Every structure is written in structure tokens, then in C-alpha cells.
Short mmCIF file of N, CA, C and O and ligand atoms in Angstrom, two decimals:
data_model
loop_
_atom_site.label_atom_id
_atom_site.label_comp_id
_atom_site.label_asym_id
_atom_site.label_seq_id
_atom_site.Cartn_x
_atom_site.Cartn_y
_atom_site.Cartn_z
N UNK A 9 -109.55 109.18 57.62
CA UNK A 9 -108.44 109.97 57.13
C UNK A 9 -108.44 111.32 57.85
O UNK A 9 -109.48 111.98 57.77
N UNK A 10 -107.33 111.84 58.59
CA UNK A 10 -107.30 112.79 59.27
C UNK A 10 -107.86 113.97 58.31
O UNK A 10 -108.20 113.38 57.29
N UNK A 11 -108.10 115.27 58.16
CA UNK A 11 -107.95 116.41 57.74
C UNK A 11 -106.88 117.30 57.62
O UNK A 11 -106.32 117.84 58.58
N UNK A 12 -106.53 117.48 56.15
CA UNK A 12 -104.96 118.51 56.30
C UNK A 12 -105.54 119.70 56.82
O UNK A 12 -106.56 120.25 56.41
N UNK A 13 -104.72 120.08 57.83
CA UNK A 13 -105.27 121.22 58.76
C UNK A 13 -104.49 122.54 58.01
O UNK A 13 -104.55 123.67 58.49
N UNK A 14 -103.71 122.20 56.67
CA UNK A 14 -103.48 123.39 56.16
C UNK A 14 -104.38 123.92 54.78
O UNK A 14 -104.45 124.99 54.18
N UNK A 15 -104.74 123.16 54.68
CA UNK A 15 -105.67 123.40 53.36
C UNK A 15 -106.73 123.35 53.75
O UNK A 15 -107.51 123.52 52.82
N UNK A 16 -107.73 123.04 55.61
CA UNK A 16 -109.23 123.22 55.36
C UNK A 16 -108.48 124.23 56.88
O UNK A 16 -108.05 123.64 57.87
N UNK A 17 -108.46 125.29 56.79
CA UNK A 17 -108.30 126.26 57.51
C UNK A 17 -109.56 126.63 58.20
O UNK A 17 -110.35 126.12 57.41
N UNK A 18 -110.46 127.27 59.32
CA UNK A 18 -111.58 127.16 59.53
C UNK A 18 -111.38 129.07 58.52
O UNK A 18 -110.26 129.54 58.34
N UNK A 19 -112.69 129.82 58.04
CA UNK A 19 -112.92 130.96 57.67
C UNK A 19 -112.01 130.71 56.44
O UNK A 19 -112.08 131.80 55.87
N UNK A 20 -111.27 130.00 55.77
CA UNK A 20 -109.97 130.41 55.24
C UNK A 20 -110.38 130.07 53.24
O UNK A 20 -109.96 129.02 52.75
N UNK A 21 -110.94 130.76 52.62
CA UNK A 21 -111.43 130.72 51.40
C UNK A 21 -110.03 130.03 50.66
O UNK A 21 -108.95 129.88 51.23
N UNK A 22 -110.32 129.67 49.32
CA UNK A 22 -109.79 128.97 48.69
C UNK A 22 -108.47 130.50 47.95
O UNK A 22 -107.28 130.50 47.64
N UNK A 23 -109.67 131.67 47.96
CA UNK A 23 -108.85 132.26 47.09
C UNK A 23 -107.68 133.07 48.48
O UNK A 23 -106.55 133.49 48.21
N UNK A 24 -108.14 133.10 49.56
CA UNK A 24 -106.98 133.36 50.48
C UNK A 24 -105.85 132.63 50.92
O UNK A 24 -104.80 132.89 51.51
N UNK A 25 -106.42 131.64 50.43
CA UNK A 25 -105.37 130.08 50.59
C UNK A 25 -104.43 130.08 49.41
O UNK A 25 -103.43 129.35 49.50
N UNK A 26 -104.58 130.68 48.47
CA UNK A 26 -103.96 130.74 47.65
C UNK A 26 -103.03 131.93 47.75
O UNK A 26 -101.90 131.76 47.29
N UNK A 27 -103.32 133.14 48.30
CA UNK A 27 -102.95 133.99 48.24
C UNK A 27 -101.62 134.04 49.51
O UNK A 27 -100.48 134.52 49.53
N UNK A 28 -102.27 133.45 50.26
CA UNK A 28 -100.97 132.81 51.43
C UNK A 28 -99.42 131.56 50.86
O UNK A 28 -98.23 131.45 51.15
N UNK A 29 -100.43 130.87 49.95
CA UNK A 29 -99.40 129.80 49.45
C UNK A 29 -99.77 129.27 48.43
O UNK A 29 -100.13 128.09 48.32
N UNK A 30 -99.71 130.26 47.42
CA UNK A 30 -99.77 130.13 46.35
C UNK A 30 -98.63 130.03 45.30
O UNK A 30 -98.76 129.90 44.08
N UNK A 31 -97.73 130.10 45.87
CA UNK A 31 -96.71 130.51 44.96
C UNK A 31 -95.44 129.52 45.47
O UNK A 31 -95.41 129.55 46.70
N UNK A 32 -94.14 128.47 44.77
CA UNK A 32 -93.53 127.99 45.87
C UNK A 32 -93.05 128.59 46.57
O UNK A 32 -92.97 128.12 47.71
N UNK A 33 -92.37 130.18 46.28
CA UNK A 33 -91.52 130.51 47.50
C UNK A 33 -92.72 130.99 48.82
O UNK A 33 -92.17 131.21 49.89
N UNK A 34 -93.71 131.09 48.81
CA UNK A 34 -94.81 131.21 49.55
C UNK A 34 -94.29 129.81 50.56
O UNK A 34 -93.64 129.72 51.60
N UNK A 35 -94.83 128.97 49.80
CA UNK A 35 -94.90 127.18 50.48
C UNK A 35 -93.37 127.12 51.17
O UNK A 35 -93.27 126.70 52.32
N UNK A 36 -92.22 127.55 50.44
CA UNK A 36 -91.36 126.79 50.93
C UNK A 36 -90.91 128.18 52.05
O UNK A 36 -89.76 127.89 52.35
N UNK A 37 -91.19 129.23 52.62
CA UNK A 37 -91.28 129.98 53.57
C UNK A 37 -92.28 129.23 54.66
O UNK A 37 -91.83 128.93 55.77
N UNK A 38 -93.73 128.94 54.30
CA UNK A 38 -94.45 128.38 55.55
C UNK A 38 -93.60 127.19 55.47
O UNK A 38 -93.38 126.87 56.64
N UNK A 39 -93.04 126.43 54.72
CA UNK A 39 -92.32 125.30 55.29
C UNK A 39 -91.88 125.29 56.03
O UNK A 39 -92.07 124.53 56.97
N UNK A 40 -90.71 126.55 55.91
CA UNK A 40 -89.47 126.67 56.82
C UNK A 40 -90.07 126.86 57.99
O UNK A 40 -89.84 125.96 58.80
N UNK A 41 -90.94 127.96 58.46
CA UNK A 41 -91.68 128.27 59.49
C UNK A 41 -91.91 127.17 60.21
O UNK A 41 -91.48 127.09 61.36
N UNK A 42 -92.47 126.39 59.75
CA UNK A 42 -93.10 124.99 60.23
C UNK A 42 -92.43 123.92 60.84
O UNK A 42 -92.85 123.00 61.55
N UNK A 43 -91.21 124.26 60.40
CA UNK A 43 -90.52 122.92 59.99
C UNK A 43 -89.62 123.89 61.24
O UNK A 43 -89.91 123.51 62.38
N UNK A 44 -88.69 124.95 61.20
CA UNK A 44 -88.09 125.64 62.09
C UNK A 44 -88.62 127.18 62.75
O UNK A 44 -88.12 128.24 62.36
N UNK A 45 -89.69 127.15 63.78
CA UNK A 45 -90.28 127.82 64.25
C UNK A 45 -89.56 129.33 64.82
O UNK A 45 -89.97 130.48 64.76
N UNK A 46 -88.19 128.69 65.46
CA UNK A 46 -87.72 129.80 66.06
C UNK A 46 -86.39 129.64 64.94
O UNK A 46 -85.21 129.77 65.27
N UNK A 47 -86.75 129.41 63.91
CA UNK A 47 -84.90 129.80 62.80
C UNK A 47 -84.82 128.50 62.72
O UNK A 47 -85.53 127.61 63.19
N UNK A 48 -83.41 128.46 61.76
CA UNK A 48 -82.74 127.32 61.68
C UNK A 48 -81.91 126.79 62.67
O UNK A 48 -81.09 127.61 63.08
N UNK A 49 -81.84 125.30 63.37
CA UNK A 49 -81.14 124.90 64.40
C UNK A 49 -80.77 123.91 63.39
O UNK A 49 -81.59 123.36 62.65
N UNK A 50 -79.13 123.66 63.36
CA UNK A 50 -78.50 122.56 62.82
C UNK A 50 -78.91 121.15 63.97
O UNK A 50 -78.97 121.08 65.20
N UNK A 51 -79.09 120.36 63.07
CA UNK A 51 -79.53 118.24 63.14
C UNK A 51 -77.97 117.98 63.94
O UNK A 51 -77.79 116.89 64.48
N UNK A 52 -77.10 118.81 63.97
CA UNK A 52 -75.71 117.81 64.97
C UNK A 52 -75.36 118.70 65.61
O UNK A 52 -74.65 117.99 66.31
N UNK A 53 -75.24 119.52 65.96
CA UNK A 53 -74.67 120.41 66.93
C UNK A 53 -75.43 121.51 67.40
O UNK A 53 -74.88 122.28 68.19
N UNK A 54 -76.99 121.77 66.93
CA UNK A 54 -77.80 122.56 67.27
C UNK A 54 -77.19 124.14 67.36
O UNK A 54 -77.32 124.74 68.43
N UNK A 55 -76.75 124.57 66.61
CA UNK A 55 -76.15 126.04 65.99
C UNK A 55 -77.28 126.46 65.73
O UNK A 55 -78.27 125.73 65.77
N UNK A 56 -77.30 127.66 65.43
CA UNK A 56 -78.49 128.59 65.30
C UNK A 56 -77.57 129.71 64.36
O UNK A 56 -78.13 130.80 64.23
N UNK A 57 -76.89 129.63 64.02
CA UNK A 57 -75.93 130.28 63.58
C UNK A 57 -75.21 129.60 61.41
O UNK A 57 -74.27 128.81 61.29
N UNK A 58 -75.87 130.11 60.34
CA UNK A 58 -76.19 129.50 59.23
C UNK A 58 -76.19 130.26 58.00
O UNK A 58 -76.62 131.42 58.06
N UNK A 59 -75.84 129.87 57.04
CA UNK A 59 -75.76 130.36 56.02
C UNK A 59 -76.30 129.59 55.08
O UNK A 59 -76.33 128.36 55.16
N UNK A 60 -77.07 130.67 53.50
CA UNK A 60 -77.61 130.07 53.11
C UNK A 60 -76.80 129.57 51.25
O UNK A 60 -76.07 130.26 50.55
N UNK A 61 -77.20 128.56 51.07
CA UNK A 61 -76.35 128.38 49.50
C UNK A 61 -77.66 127.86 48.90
O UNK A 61 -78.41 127.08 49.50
N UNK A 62 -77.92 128.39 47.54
CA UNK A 62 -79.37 127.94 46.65
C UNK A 62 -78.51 127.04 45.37
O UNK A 62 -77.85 127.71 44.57
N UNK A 63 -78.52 126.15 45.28
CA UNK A 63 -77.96 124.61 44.38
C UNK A 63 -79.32 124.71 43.37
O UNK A 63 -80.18 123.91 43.76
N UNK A 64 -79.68 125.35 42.36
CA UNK A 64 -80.79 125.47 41.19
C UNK A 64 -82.27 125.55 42.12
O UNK A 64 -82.34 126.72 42.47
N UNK A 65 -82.99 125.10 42.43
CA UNK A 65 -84.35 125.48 43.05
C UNK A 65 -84.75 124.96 44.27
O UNK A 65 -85.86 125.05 44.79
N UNK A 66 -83.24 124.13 44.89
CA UNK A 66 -82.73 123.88 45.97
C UNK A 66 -82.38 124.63 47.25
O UNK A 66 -81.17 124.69 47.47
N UNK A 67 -83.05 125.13 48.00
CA UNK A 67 -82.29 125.95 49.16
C UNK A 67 -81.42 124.92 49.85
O UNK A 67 -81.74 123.75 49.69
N UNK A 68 -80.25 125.23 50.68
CA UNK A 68 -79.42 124.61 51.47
C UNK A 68 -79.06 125.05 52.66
O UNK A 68 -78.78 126.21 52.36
N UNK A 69 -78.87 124.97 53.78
CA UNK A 69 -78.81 125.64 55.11
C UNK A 69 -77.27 125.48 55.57
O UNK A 69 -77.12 124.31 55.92
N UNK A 70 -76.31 126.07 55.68
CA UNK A 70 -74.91 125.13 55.66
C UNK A 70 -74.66 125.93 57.58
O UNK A 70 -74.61 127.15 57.73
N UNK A 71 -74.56 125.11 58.58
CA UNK A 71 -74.29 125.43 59.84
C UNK A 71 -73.01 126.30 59.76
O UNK A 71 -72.06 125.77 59.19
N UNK A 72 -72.83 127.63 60.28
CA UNK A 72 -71.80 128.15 60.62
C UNK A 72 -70.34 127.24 61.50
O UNK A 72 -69.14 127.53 61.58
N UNK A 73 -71.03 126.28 61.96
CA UNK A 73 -70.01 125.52 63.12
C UNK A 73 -69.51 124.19 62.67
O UNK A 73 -68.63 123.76 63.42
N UNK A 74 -69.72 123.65 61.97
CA UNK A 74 -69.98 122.29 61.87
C UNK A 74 -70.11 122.04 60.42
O UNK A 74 -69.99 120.86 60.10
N UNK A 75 -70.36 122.95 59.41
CA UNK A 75 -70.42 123.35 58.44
C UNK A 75 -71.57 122.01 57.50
O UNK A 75 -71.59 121.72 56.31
N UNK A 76 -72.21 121.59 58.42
CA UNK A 76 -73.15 120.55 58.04
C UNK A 76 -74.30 121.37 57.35
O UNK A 76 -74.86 122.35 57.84
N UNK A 77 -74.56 120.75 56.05
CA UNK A 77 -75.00 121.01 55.05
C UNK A 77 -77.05 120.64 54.95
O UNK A 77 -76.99 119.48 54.54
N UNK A 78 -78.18 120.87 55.05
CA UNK A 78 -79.28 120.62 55.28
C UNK A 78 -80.26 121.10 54.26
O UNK A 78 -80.53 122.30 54.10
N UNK A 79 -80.84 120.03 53.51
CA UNK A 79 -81.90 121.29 52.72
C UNK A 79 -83.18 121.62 53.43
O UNK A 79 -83.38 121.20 54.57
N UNK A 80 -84.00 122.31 52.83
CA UNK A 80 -85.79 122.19 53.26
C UNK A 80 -85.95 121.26 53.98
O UNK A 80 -86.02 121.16 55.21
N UNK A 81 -86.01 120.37 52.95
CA UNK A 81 -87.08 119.18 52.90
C UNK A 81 -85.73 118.32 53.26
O UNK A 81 -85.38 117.52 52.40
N UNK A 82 -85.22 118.37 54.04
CA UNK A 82 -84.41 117.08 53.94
C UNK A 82 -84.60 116.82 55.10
O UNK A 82 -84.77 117.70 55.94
N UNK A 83 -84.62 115.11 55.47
CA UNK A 83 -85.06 114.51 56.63
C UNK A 83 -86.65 114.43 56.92
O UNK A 83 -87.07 113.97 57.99
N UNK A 84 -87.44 114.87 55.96
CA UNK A 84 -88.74 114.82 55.99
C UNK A 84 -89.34 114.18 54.87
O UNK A 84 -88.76 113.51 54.01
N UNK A 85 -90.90 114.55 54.99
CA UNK A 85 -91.63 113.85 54.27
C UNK A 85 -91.22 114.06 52.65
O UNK A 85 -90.85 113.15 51.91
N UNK A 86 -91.31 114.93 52.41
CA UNK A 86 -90.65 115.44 51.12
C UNK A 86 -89.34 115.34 50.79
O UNK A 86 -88.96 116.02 49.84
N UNK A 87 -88.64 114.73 51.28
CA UNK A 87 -86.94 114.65 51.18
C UNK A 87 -87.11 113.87 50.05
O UNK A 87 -88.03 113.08 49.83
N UNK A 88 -85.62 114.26 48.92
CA UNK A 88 -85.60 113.86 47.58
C UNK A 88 -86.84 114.15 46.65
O UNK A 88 -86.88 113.60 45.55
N UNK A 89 -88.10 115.20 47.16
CA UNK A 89 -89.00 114.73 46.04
C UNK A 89 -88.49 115.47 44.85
O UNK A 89 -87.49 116.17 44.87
N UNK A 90 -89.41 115.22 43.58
CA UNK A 90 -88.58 115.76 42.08
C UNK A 90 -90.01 116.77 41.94
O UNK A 90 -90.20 117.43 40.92
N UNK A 91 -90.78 116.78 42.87
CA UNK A 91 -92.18 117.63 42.89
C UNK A 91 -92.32 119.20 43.70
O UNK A 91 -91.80 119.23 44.82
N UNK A 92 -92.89 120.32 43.27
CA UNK A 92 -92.62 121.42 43.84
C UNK A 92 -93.48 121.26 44.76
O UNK A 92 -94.48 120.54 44.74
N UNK A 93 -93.03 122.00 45.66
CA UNK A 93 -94.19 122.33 47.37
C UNK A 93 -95.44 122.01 46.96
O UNK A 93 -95.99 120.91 46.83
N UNK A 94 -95.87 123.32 46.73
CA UNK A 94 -97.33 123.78 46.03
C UNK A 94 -98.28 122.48 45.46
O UNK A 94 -99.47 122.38 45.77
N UNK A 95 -97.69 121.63 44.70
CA UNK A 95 -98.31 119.98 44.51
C UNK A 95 -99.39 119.41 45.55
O UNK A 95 -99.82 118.26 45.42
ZN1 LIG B 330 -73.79 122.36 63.13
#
């Protein structure tokens, strides 16, 4: 079984690990990071250009161009889950 390389950090204590992503909006910021390194690029027309709409504990990414609609987690491992980040 590989090692989650985010939770055994090398130096990285449990209580700093927490203190980094501890919280969801913590998690769902390194998400975004992770997930879109340099910003948000829209899945059809690659815009960089976005606005944001929050649907209850839902973020949504809606493309300025194309007006295509994207959450977090959508298209990934977590897409549809009913479970917070942090889990
Ligand atoms: Zn677009």
C-alpha cells in the first residue's frame, strides 16, 4: 500500500498537521491548490477567468466564458461524496 504523502509528511508532527488542515476550509483550500496549482482553468474551454457561487457547503467555480459550472471535488476522487474533506 503506497503511503499518503499528505498525512506522513517527513518532520511534520501530528499537531502541525492539524494545524495546516485541520479545519475543512483548511482541506478544501489545499484541495484547490492541489487540484489547481496555478488557479482555476475551466474542463472545456480552459478560461482562467471564474467566478465563484457557494450552493450550502458546496463551492462552485462557474467559467466566465462558457459559463460551465465545476465544483471542488467534481471529476475526482471525491466527486458526489456526502463526507467532509477532513474525513
Ligand atoms: Zn469555460
Amino acid at each position: 500500500m503506497a503511503i499518503n504523502r499528505i498525512q506522513f509528511q517527513a518532520r511534520l508532527s501530528l499537531g502541525q498537521f492539524l494545524k495546516h488542515y485541520g479545519t475543512e476550509a483548511q482541506c478544501g483550500s489545499a484541495f484547490e491548490k492541489a487540484r489547481w496549482p496555478s488557479g482555476f482553468i475551466c474542463p472545456t474551454c480552459q478560461n482562467t477567468r471564474y467566478c465563484q457561487v457557494q450552493h450550502g457547503r458546496v463551492k462552485t467555480f462557474q467559467c466566465n466564458r462558457c459559463h460551465k459550472q465545476v465544483t471542488l471535488t467534481g471529476g475526482t476522487i471525491f466527486h458526489a461524496t456526502k463526507l467532509p474533506l477532513m474525513i
